[in-house]
PDB file of C-alpha atoms in Angstrom:
ATOM      1  CA  GLU A1236      -9.169  -5.744  12.869  1.00 84.00           C
ATOM      2  CA  ILE A1237      -6.410  -3.324  13.934  1.00 90.00           C
ATOM      3  CA  VAL A1238      -7.244   0.316  13.163  1.00 94.00           C
ATOM      4  CA  LEU A1239      -4.379   2.712  12.573  1.00 96.00           C
ATOM      5  CA  THR A1240      -4.986   6.409  13.380  1.00 98.00           C
ATOM      6  CA  GLN A1241      -2.543   8.933  11.979  1.00 98.00           C
ATOM      7  CA  SER A1242      -2.066  12.430  13.335  1.00 96.00           C
ATOM      8  CA  PRO A1243      -2.102  15.180  12.547  1.00 97.00           C
ATOM      9  CA  GLY A1244      -4.239  15.075   9.417  1.00 97.00           C
ATOM     10  CA  THR A1245      -2.272  17.883   7.925  1.00 97.00           C
ATOM     11  CA  LEU A1246       1.154  19.234   8.970  1.00 97.00           C
ATOM     12  CA  SER A1247       2.117  22.661   7.645  1.00 97.00           C
ATOM     13  CA  LEU A1248       5.802  23.309   7.833  1.00 97.00           C
ATOM     14  CA  SER A1249       8.561  25.214   6.112  1.00 96.00           C
ATOM     15  CA  PRO A1250      11.463  23.640   4.149  1.00 96.00           C
ATOM     16  CA  GLY A1251      14.248  22.859   6.588  1.00 97.00           C
ATOM     17  CA  ALA A1252      11.875  22.149   9.440  1.00 97.00           C
ATOM     18  CA  ARG A1253      11.552  18.900  11.371  1.00 98.00           C
ATOM     19  CA  ALA A1254       8.446  16.865  10.763  1.00 98.00           C
ATOM     20  CA  THR A1255       7.079  14.363  13.305  1.00 98.00           C
ATOM     21  CA  LEU A1256       4.200  12.176  12.110  1.00 98.00           C
ATOM     22  CA  SER A1257       2.280   9.814  14.461  1.00 98.00           C
ATOM     23  CA  CYS A1258       0.654   6.466  13.818  1.00 98.00           C
ATOM     24  CA  ARG A1259      -1.379   4.957  16.706  1.00 97.00           C
ATOM     25  CA  ALA A1260      -2.758   1.439  16.577  1.00 96.00           C
ATOM     26  CA  SER A1261      -6.005   0.236  18.265  1.00 94.00           C
ATOM     27  CA  GLN A1262      -4.056  -2.765  19.671  1.00 93.00           C
ATOM     28  CA  SER A1263      -0.481  -3.737  19.903  1.00 93.00           C
ATOM     29  CA  VAL A1264       1.393  -4.204  16.611  1.00 92.00           C
ATOM     30  CA  SER A1265       4.617  -6.139  16.266  1.00 88.00           C
ATOM     31  CA  SER A1266       7.383  -3.720  15.235  1.00 84.00           C
ATOM     32  CA  SER A1267       8.332  -6.113  12.540  1.00 87.00           C
ATOM     33  CA  TYR A1268       5.017  -5.463  10.797  1.00 93.00           C
ATOM     34  CA  LEU A1269       4.858  -1.636  10.708  1.00 96.00           C
ATOM     35  CA  ALA A1270       5.782   0.239   7.490  1.00 97.00           C
ATOM     36  CA  TRP A1271       5.573   3.786   6.178  1.00 98.00           C
ATOM     37  CA  TYR A1272       4.971   5.047   2.635  1.00 98.00           C
ATOM     38  CA  GLN A1273       5.185   8.421   0.860  1.00 98.00           C
ATOM     39  CA  GLN A1274       2.726   9.262  -1.887  1.00 98.00           C
ATOM     40  CA  LYS A1275       2.907  12.278  -4.203  1.00 98.00           C
ATOM     41  CA  PRO A1276      -0.033  13.377  -6.380  1.00 96.00           C
ATOM     42  CA  GLY A1277      -0.650  11.097  -9.311  1.00 95.00           C
ATOM     43  CA  GLN A1278       1.954   8.606  -8.154  1.00 97.00           C
ATOM     44  CA  ALA A1279       1.935   5.220  -6.512  1.00 98.00           C
ATOM     45  CA  PRO A1280       3.087   5.112  -2.848  1.00 98.00           C
ATOM     46  CA  ARG A1281       6.732   4.595  -2.255  1.00 98.00           C
ATOM     47  CA  LEU A1282       8.115   2.449   0.574  1.00 97.00           C
ATOM     48  CA  LEU A1283      10.100   4.495   3.116  1.00 98.00           C
ATOM     49  CA  ILE A1284      10.438   2.408   6.309  1.00 97.00           C
ATOM     50  CA  TYR A1285       9.779  -1.208   7.209  1.00 96.00           C
ATOM     51  CA  GLY A1286      10.039  -3.100  10.392  1.00 94.00           C
ATOM     52  CA  ALA A1287       9.194   0.238  12.126  1.00 96.00           C
ATOM     53  CA  SER A1288      12.762   1.595  11.767  1.00 97.00           C
ATOM     54  CA  SER A1289      14.547   0.118   8.754  1.00 96.00           C
ATOM     55  CA  ARG A1290      14.986   2.472   5.795  1.00 97.00           C
ATOM     56  CA  ALA A1291      14.134   1.066   2.373  1.00 96.00           C
ATOM     57  CA  ILE A1292      16.774   1.009  -0.332  1.00 95.00           C
ATOM     58  CA  GLY A1293      17.534   4.531  -1.660  1.00 96.00           C
ATOM     59  CA  ILE A1294      15.703   6.370   1.091  1.00 97.00           C
ATOM     60  CA  PRO A1295      17.716   9.360   2.489  1.00 97.00           C
ATOM     61  CA  ASP A1296      18.778   9.209   6.188  1.00 96.00           C
ATOM     62  CA  ARG A1297      16.720  12.241   7.004  1.00 98.00           C
ATOM     63  CA  PHE A1298      13.862   9.838   7.249  1.00 98.00           C
ATOM     64  CA  SER A1299      13.693   7.724  10.353  1.00 98.00           C
ATOM     65  CA  GLY A1300      11.089   5.501  12.036  1.00 97.00           C
ATOM     66  CA  SER A1301      10.619   4.558  15.580  1.00 97.00           C
ATOM     67  CA  GLY A1302       8.114   3.216  18.083  1.00 96.00           C
ATOM     68  CA  SER A1303       6.659  -0.015  19.479  1.00 95.00           C
ATOM     69  CA  GLY A1304       3.456  -1.505  20.711  1.00 94.00           C
ATOM     70  CA  THR A1305       0.721   0.935  19.760  1.00 95.00           C
ATOM     71  CA  ASP A1306       2.681   4.171  19.088  1.00 97.00           C
ATOM     72  CA  PHE A1307       4.900   4.657  16.049  1.00 98.00           C
ATOM     73  CA  THR A1308       6.588   7.788  14.641  1.00 98.00           C
ATOM     74  CA  LEU A1309       7.961   8.834  11.329  1.00 98.00           C
ATOM     75  CA  THR A1310      10.480  11.716  11.578  1.00 98.00           C
ATOM     76  CA  ILE A1311      11.826  13.794   8.666  1.00 98.00           C
ATOM     77  CA  SER A1312      14.747  15.655  10.221  1.00 97.00           C
ATOM     78  CA  ARG A1313      14.949  18.496   7.737  1.00 97.00           C
ATOM     79  CA  LEU A1314      12.233  18.856   5.119  1.00 97.00           C
ATOM     80  CA  GLU A1315      13.385  19.085   1.534  1.00 97.00           C
ATOM     81  CA  PRO A1316      11.002  20.497  -1.200  1.00 96.00           C
ATOM     82  CA  GLU A1317      10.441  16.986  -2.549  1.00 97.00           C
ATOM     83  CA  ASP A1318       9.266  15.687   0.898  1.00 97.00           C
ATOM     84  CA  PHE A1319       5.934  17.524   0.793  1.00 97.00           C
ATOM     85  CA  ALA A1320       3.519  14.703   0.215  1.00 97.00           C
ATOM     86  CA  VAL A1321       1.057  12.387   1.974  1.00 98.00           C
ATOM     87  CA  TYR A1322       2.470   9.712   4.301  1.00 98.00           C
ATOM     88  CA  TYR A1323       0.753   6.462   5.289  1.00 98.00           C
ATOM     89  CA  CYS A1324       1.536   3.909   7.877  1.00 98.00           C
ATOM     90  CA  GLN A1325       0.580   0.211   7.351  1.00 97.00           C
ATOM     91  CA  GLN A1326       0.523  -2.829   9.517  1.00 95.00           C
ATOM     92  CA  TYR A1327       0.118  -6.611   9.267  1.00 91.00           C
ATOM     93  CA  GLY A1328      -1.796  -8.230  12.005  1.00 82.00           C
ATOM     94  CA  SER A1329      -2.389 -11.569  13.623  1.00 72.00           C
ATOM     95  CA  SER A1330      -5.544 -11.976  11.644  1.00 78.00           C
ATOM     96  CA  LEU A1331      -3.397 -12.133   8.529  1.00 81.00           C
ATOM     97  CA  THR A1332      -4.829  -8.886   7.219  1.00 86.00           C
ATOM     98  CA  LEU A1333      -3.137  -5.612   6.329  1.00 92.00           C
ATOM     99  CA  THR A1334      -4.406  -2.129   7.127  1.00 94.00           C
ATOM    100  CA  PHE A1335      -3.345   1.413   6.345  1.00 97.00           C
ATOM    101  CA  GLY A1336      -3.693   4.599   8.359  1.00 97.00           C
ATOM    102  CA  GLN A1337      -5.731   7.413   6.807  1.00 98.00           C
ATOM    103  CA  GLY A1338      -2.638   9.447   5.933  1.00 98.00           C
ATOM    104  CA  THR A1339      -0.934  12.642   7.006  1.00 98.00           C
ATOM    105  CA  LYS A1340      -0.418  15.384   4.464  1.00 98.00           C
ATOM    106  CA  VAL A1341       2.773  17.397   4.883  1.00 98.00           C
ATOM    107  CA  GLU A1342       2.247  20.715   3.156  1.00 97.00           C
ATOM    108  CA  ILE A1343       4.385  23.812   2.700  1.00 94.00           C
ATOM    109  CA  LYS A1344       3.669  26.541   5.179  1.00 91.00           C
TER     110      LYS A1344
ATOM    111  CA  GLN B  71      14.532  -3.981 -11.454  1.00 91.00           C
ATOM    112  CA  VAL B  72      11.039  -5.424 -10.795  1.00 95.00           C
ATOM    113  CA  GLN B  73       8.220  -3.663 -12.605  1.00 97.00           C
ATOM    114  CA  LEU B  74       4.443  -4.121 -12.349  1.00 98.00           C
ATOM    115  CA  GLN B  75       1.881  -2.990 -14.802  1.00 98.00           C
ATOM    116  CA  GLU B  76      -1.895  -3.048 -14.271  1.00 98.00           C
ATOM    117  CA  SER B  77      -4.223  -3.530 -17.222  1.00 98.00           C
ATOM    118  CA  GLY B  78      -7.936  -3.786 -17.784  1.00 96.00           C
ATOM    119  CA  PRO B  79     -11.107  -1.842 -18.530  1.00 96.00           C
ATOM    120  CA  GLY B  80     -11.280   1.684 -17.159  1.00 96.00           C
ATOM    121  CA  LEU B  81     -15.105   1.674 -17.068  1.00 97.00           C
ATOM    122  CA  VAL B  82     -17.356  -0.955 -15.516  1.00 98.00           C
ATOM    123  CA  LYS B  83     -21.125  -0.927 -15.227  1.00 98.00           C
ATOM    124  CA  PRO B  84     -22.801  -1.245 -11.818  1.00 97.00           C
ATOM    125  CA  SER B  85     -23.534  -4.826 -10.776  1.00 97.00           C
ATOM    126  CA  GLU B  86     -20.931  -6.211 -13.192  1.00 98.00           C
ATOM    127  CA  THR B  87     -17.541  -7.658 -12.434  1.00 98.00           C
ATOM    128  CA  LEU B  88     -14.337  -5.602 -12.411  1.00 98.00           C
ATOM    129  CA  SER B  89     -11.394  -7.575 -13.887  1.00 98.00           C
ATOM    130  CA  LEU B  90      -7.764  -6.425 -13.770  1.00 98.00           C
ATOM    131  CA  THR B  91      -4.443  -8.079 -14.586  1.00 98.00           C
ATOM    132  CA  CYS B  92      -1.028  -7.249 -13.169  1.00 98.00           C
ATOM    133  CA  THR B  93       2.022  -8.232 -15.308  1.00 98.00           C
ATOM    134  CA  VAL B  94       5.304  -8.619 -13.431  1.00 97.00           C
ATOM    135  CA  SER B  95       8.600  -8.029 -15.346  1.00 96.00           C
ATOM    136  CA  GLY B  96      12.217  -7.911 -14.367  1.00 95.00           C
ATOM    137  CA  GLY B  97      11.894 -10.723 -11.965  1.00 91.00           C
ATOM    138  CA  SER B  98      10.043 -13.980 -11.254  1.00 90.00           C
ATOM    139  CA  ILE B  99       6.592 -14.093  -9.741  1.00 93.00           C
ATOM    140  CA  THR B 100       7.560 -17.192  -7.740  1.00 92.00           C
ATOM    141  CA  SER B 101       8.653 -17.118  -4.080  1.00 85.00           C
ATOM    142  CA  TYR B 102       6.706 -13.923  -3.320  1.00 93.00           C
ATOM    143  CA  TYR B 103       3.301 -12.691  -2.276  1.00 94.00           C
ATOM    144  CA  TRP B 104       1.401 -10.303  -4.577  1.00 97.00           C
ATOM    145  CA  SER B 105      -1.299  -7.886  -3.680  1.00 97.00           C
ATOM    146  CA  TRP B 106      -4.011  -5.556  -4.866  1.00 98.00           C
ATOM    147  CA  ILE B 107      -4.665  -2.181  -3.169  1.00 98.00           C
ATOM    148  CA  ARG B 108      -7.091   0.495  -4.167  1.00 98.00           C
ATOM    149  CA  GLN B 109      -7.515   4.239  -3.560  1.00 98.00           C
ATOM    150  CA  PRO B 110     -10.825   6.055  -4.140  1.00 98.00           C
ATOM    151  CA  PRO B 111     -10.336   9.541  -5.625  1.00 97.00           C
ATOM    152  CA  GLY B 112      -9.052  11.885  -2.942  1.00 95.00           C
ATOM    153  CA  LYS B 113      -9.086   9.237  -0.227  1.00 97.00           C
ATOM    154  CA  GLY B 114      -6.636   6.816   1.462  1.00 97.00           C
ATOM    155  CA  LEU B 115      -5.333   3.349   0.666  1.00 98.00           C
ATOM    156  CA  GLU B 116      -7.380   0.161   1.078  1.00 97.00           C
ATOM    157  CA  TRP B 117      -5.770  -3.354   0.990  1.00 96.00           C
ATOM    158  CA  ILE B 118      -7.920  -5.701  -1.097  1.00 97.00           C
ATOM    159  CA  GLY B 119      -5.979  -9.053  -0.774  1.00 96.00           C
ATOM    160  CA  TYR B 120      -2.893 -10.940  -1.542  1.00 95.00           C
ATOM    161  CA  ILE B 121      -1.870 -14.169  -3.149  1.00 95.00           C
ATOM    162  CA  TYR B 122       1.183 -16.359  -2.815  1.00 94.00           C
ATOM    163  CA  TYR B 123       2.823 -17.823  -5.900  1.00 93.00           C
ATOM    164  CA  SER B 124       1.531 -21.209  -4.757  1.00 93.00           C
ATOM    165  CA  GLY B 125      -2.089 -19.903  -5.089  1.00 94.00           C
ATOM    166  CA  SER B 126      -2.996 -19.455  -1.460  1.00 93.00           C
ATOM    167  CA  THR B 127      -4.903 -16.183  -0.773  1.00 95.00           C
ATOM    168  CA  ASN B 128      -6.028 -13.891   1.968  1.00 93.00           C
ATOM    169  CA  TYR B 129      -8.610 -11.126   1.513  1.00 95.00           C
ATOM    170  CA  ASN B 130      -9.790  -7.970   3.291  1.00 95.00           C
ATOM    171  CA  PRO B 131     -12.794  -9.207   5.333  1.00 93.00           C
ATOM    172  CA  SER B 132     -14.843  -6.186   4.147  1.00 95.00           C
ATOM    173  CA  LEU B 133     -14.456  -7.311   0.524  1.00 97.00           C
ATOM    174  CA  LYS B 134     -13.991 -11.052   0.796  1.00 96.00           C
ATOM    175  CA  SER B 135     -17.412 -12.076  -0.453  1.00 97.00           C
ATOM    176  CA  ARG B 136     -16.820 -10.241  -3.728  1.00 98.00           C
ATOM    177  CA  VAL B 137     -13.025 -10.663  -4.411  1.00 98.00           C
ATOM    178  CA  THR B 138     -11.111 -13.386  -6.211  1.00 98.00           C
ATOM    179  CA  ILE B 139      -7.339 -13.091  -6.765  1.00 98.00           C
ATOM    180  CA  LEU B 140      -5.652 -15.603  -9.160  1.00 98.00           C
ATOM    181  CA  ILE B 141      -2.101 -16.164 -10.287  1.00 97.00           C
ATOM    182  CA  ASP B 142      -0.598 -17.497 -13.490  1.00 96.00           C
ATOM    183  CA  THR B 143       3.097 -18.198 -12.919  1.00 94.00           C
ATOM    184  CA  SER B 144       3.634 -19.256 -16.579  1.00 94.00           C
ATOM    185  CA  LYS B 145       2.726 -15.721 -17.677  1.00 95.00           C
ATOM    186  CA  ASN B 146       4.132 -13.936 -14.611  1.00 96.00           C
ATOM    187  CA  GLN B 147       0.785 -12.388 -14.008  1.00 97.00           C
ATOM    188  CA  PHE B 148      -1.853 -12.253 -11.289  1.00 98.00           C
ATOM    189  CA  SER B 149      -5.373 -10.930 -11.524  1.00 98.00           C
ATOM    190  CA  LEU B 150      -8.235  -9.370  -9.586  1.00 98.00           C
ATOM    191  CA  LYS B 151     -11.954  -9.928 -10.010  1.00 98.00           C
ATOM    192  CA  LEU B 152     -14.366  -7.875  -7.894  1.00 98.00           C
ATOM    193  CA  SER B 153     -18.035  -8.740  -8.408  1.00 97.00           C
ATOM    194  CA  SER B 154     -21.278  -6.796  -8.051  1.00 97.00           C
ATOM    195  CA  VAL B 155     -19.512  -3.485  -8.265  1.00 98.00           C
ATOM    196  CA  THR B 156     -21.102  -0.161  -7.309  1.00 98.00           C
ATOM    197  CA  ALA B 157     -19.944   3.454  -7.506  1.00 97.00           C
ATOM    198  CA  ALA B 158     -18.219   2.967  -4.205  1.00 98.00           C
ATOM    199  CA  ASP B 159     -15.734   0.721  -5.994  1.00 98.00           C
ATOM    200  CA  THR B 160     -14.568   3.556  -8.214  1.00 98.00           C
ATOM    201  CA  ALA B 161     -10.888   3.912  -7.421  1.00 98.00           C
ATOM    202  CA  VAL B 162      -7.297   3.686  -8.671  1.00 98.00           C
ATOM    203  CA  TYR B 163      -6.293   0.079  -8.428  1.00 98.00           C
ATOM    204  CA  TYR B 164      -2.654  -0.744  -7.646  1.00 98.00           C
ATOM    205  CA  CYS B 165      -0.905  -4.030  -7.757  1.00 98.00           C
ATOM    206  CA  ALA B 166       2.161  -4.476  -5.596  1.00 98.00           C
ATOM    207  CA  ARG B 167       4.734  -7.014  -4.429  1.00 97.00           C
ATOM    208  CA  VAL B 168       4.585  -8.029  -0.720  1.00 94.00           C
ATOM    209  CA  ARG B 169       7.746  -8.849   1.059  1.00 91.00           C
ATOM    210  CA  GLY B 170       6.907 -11.898   3.054  1.00 79.00           C
ATOM    211  CA  VAL B 171       7.901 -12.337   6.685  1.00 80.00           C
ATOM    212  CA  ARG B 172       7.413  -8.543   7.345  1.00 80.00           C
ATOM    213  CA  TYR B 173       4.417  -8.041   4.980  1.00 90.00           C
ATOM    214  CA  TYR B 174       5.145  -4.611   3.465  1.00 95.00           C
ATOM    215  CA  PHE B 175       4.849  -3.485  -0.191  1.00 96.00           C
ATOM    216  CA  ASP B 176       8.193  -2.886  -1.836  1.00 95.00           C
ATOM    217  CA  TYR B 177       7.245  -2.555  -5.515  1.00 97.00           C
ATOM    218  CA  TRP B 178       4.106  -0.988  -6.916  1.00 98.00           C
ATOM    219  CA  GLY B 179       2.513  -0.650 -10.277  1.00 98.00           C
ATOM    220  CA  GLN B 180       1.631   2.851 -11.470  1.00 98.00           C
ATOM    221  CA  GLY B 181      -2.121   2.215 -10.822  1.00 98.00           C
ATOM    222  CA  THR B 182      -5.155   2.228 -13.093  1.00 98.00           C
ATOM    223  CA  LEU B 183      -8.321   4.123 -12.557  1.00 98.00           C
ATOM    224  CA  VAL B 184     -11.514   2.096 -12.749  1.00 98.00           C
ATOM    225  CA  THR B 185     -14.748   3.976 -12.802  1.00 98.00           C
ATOM    226  CA  VAL B 186     -18.105   2.338 -12.081  1.00 98.00           C
ATOM    227  CA  SER B 187     -20.817   3.972 -13.990  1.00 96.00           C
ATOM    228  CA  SER B 188     -23.634   3.161 -16.405  1.00 95.00           C
TER     229      SER B 188
END
């Protein structure tokens, strides 16, 4: 089973700052099968990025995804107040199973 | 706009079977994969399993011995059964649509909290 490790656990930033979130896989992941989600308290996760770099419908262009192999990154170019939340990466592997990272919390500094 | 709604008991006794149903509206259940995901209070997301509209399934290996996911295309519903539950199964349970080919979750239900307690 592929394990996804997200870092940092918590990111403390000010509105307007740039956020860089990391997702590292224990073995190579096809870029086609890497997604990112945003979750706010009391809400279901929302799809942000699929295929490592494609934005989902309605997602602002300040969100971008990149990476390949075992290292993937979610970047928020300028944090808006509504972006403070927990972010998860997710992969689909050759064993036909899906796994999530443990999450990165982006909090207001 | 596709919408998903979970339903079922919010309290289950230890050793019993947890049963939830997800009703899909605003679109057909056919031609897609459908999944269950859970989140213990204050913790991260755990994929439970998915089912194709044809009935084929795939489960998280860590839960496989206790999980059954079924689909009823005539009712636009799919369901989850988790047997022999313990307190560790207390979580918010989400149903979600899986986009095949790339296997990501594009629509989610609001989630339902299931507590395992006597």
